[in-house]
mmCIF file of C-alpha atoms in Angstrom:
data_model
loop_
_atom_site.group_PDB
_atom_site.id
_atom_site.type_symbol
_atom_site.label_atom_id
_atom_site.label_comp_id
_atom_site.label_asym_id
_atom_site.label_seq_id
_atom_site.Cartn_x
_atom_site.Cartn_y
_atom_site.Cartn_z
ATOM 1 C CA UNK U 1 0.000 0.000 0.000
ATOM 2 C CA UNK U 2 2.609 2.580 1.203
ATOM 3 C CA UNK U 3 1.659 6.200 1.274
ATOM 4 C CA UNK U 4 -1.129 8.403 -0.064
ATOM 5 C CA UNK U 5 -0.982 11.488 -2.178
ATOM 6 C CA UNK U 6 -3.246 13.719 -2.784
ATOM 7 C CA UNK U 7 -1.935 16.832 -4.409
ATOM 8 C CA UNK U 8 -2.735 19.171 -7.093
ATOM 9 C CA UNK U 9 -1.746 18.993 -10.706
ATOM 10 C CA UNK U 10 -2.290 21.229 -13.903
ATOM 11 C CA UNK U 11 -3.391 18.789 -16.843
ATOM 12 C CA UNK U 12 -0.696 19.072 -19.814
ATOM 13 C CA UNK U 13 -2.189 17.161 -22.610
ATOM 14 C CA UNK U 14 -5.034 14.764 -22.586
ATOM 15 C CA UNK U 15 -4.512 11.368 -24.332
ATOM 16 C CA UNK U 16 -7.927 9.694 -24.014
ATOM 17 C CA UNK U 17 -11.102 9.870 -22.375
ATOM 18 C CA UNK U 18 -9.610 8.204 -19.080
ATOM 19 C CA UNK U 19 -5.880 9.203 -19.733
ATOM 20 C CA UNK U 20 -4.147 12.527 -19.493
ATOM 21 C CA UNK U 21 -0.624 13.771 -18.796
ATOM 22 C CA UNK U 22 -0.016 16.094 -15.649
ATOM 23 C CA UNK U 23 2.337 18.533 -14.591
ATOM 24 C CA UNK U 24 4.576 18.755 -12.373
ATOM 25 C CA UNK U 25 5.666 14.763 -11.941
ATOM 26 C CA UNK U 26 3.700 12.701 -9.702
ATOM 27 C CA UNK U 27 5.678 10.528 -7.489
ATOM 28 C CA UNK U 28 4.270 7.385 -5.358
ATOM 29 C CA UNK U 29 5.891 4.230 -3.839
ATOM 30 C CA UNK U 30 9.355 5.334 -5.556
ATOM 31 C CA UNK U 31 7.888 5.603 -8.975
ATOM 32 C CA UNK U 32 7.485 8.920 -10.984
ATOM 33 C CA UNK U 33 5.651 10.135 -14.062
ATOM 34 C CA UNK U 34 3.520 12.591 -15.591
ATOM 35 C CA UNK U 35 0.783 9.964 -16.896
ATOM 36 C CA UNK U 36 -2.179 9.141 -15.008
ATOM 37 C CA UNK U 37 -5.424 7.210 -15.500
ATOM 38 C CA UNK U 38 -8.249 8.051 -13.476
ATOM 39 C CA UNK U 39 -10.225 5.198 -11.659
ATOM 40 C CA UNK U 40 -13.524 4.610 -11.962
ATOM 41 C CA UNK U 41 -14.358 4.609 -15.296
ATOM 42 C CA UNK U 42 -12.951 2.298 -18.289
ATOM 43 C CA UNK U 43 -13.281 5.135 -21.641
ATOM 44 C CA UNK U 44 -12.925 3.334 -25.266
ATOM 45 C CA UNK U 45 -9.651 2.403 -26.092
ATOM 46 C CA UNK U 46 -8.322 4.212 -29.638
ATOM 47 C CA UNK U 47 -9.721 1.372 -31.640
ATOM 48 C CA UNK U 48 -13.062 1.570 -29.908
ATOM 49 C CA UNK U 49 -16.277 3.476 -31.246
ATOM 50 C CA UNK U 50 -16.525 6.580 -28.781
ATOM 51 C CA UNK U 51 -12.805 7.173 -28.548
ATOM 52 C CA UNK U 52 -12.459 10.710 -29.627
ATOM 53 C CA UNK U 53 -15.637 11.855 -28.159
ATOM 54 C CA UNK U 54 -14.615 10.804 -25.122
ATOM 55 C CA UNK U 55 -11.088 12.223 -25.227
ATOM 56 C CA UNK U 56 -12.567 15.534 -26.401
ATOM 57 C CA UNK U 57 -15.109 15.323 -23.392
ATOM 58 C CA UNK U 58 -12.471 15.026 -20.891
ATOM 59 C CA UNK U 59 -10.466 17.663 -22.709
ATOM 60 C CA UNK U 60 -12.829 19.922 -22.210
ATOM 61 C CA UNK U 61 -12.992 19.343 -18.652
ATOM 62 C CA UNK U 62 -9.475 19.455 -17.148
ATOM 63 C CA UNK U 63 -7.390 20.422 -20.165
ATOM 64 C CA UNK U 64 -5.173 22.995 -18.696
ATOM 65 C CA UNK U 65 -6.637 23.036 -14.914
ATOM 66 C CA UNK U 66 -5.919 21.488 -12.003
ATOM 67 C CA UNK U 67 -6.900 18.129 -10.769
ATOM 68 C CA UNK U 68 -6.931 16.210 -7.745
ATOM 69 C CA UNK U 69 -5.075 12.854 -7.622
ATOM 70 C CA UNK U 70 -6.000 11.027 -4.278
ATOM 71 C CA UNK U 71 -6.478 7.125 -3.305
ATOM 72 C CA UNK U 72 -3.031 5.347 -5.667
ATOM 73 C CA UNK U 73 -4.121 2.114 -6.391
ATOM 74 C CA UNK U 74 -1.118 0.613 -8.644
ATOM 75 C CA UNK U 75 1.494 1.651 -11.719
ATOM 76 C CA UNK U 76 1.076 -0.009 -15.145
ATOM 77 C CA UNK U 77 2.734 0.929 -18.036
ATOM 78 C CA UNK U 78 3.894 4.014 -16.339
ATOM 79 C CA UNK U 79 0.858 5.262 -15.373
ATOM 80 C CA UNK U 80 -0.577 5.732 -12.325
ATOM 81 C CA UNK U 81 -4.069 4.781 -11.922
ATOM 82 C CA UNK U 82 -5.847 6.441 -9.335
ATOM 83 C CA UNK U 83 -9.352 8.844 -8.036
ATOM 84 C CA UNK U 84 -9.053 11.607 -9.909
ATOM 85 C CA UNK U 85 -10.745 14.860 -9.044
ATOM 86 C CA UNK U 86 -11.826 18.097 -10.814
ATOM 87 C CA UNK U 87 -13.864 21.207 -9.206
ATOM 88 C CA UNK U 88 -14.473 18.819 -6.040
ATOM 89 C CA UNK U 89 -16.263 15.380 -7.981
ATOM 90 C CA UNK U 90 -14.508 12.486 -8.778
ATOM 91 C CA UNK U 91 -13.721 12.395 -12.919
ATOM 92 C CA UNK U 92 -16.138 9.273 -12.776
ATOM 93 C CA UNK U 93 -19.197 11.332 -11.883
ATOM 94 C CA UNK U 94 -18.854 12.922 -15.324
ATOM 95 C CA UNK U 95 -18.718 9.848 -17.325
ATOM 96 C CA UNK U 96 -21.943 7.752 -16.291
ATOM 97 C CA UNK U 97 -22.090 5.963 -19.519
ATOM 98 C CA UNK U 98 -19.034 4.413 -19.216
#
């Protein structure tokens, strides 16, 4: 388990509708990156119908502001999956359909 953040981070770039890329690094259990996927919520994968409206949903919400990241559940791939949190709701409030 190890330690909890939960800090602040301004969203860089957004890569998919569950996916973005955060700034400044995020470190947790002696790992670091600027990936993160938020928990909650599996988005369509790039080969998936609903991919880019997806991505361009979350872009619209955090692309640019800052998030939340709270409650680390594992790395894979070199991202960190985790709760993610915008204007006080958890990212997954915002995508019901998925």
């Amino acid at each position: 388990t190890g330690e909890r953040l939960a800090m602040k981070f301004t969203v860089k770039e957004v890569i998919s509708g569950d996916k973005f890329i955060v700034s400044p690094l995020w470190e947790w259990q002696a790992h670091e990156g600027d990936i993160v996927e938020a928990n909650g919520y599996f988005a369509p994968r790039i080969s998936e119908p609903g991919y880019e409206e997806a991505r361009k949903k979350l872009e619209g919400l955090i692309l640019l502001k800052e998030v939340e990241l709270t409650n680390q559940i594992k790395i894979t791939n070199g991202r960190l999956l985790c709760d993610v949190f915008w204007g006080g709701r958890n990212l997954a409030n915002f995508f019901p359909e998925y």
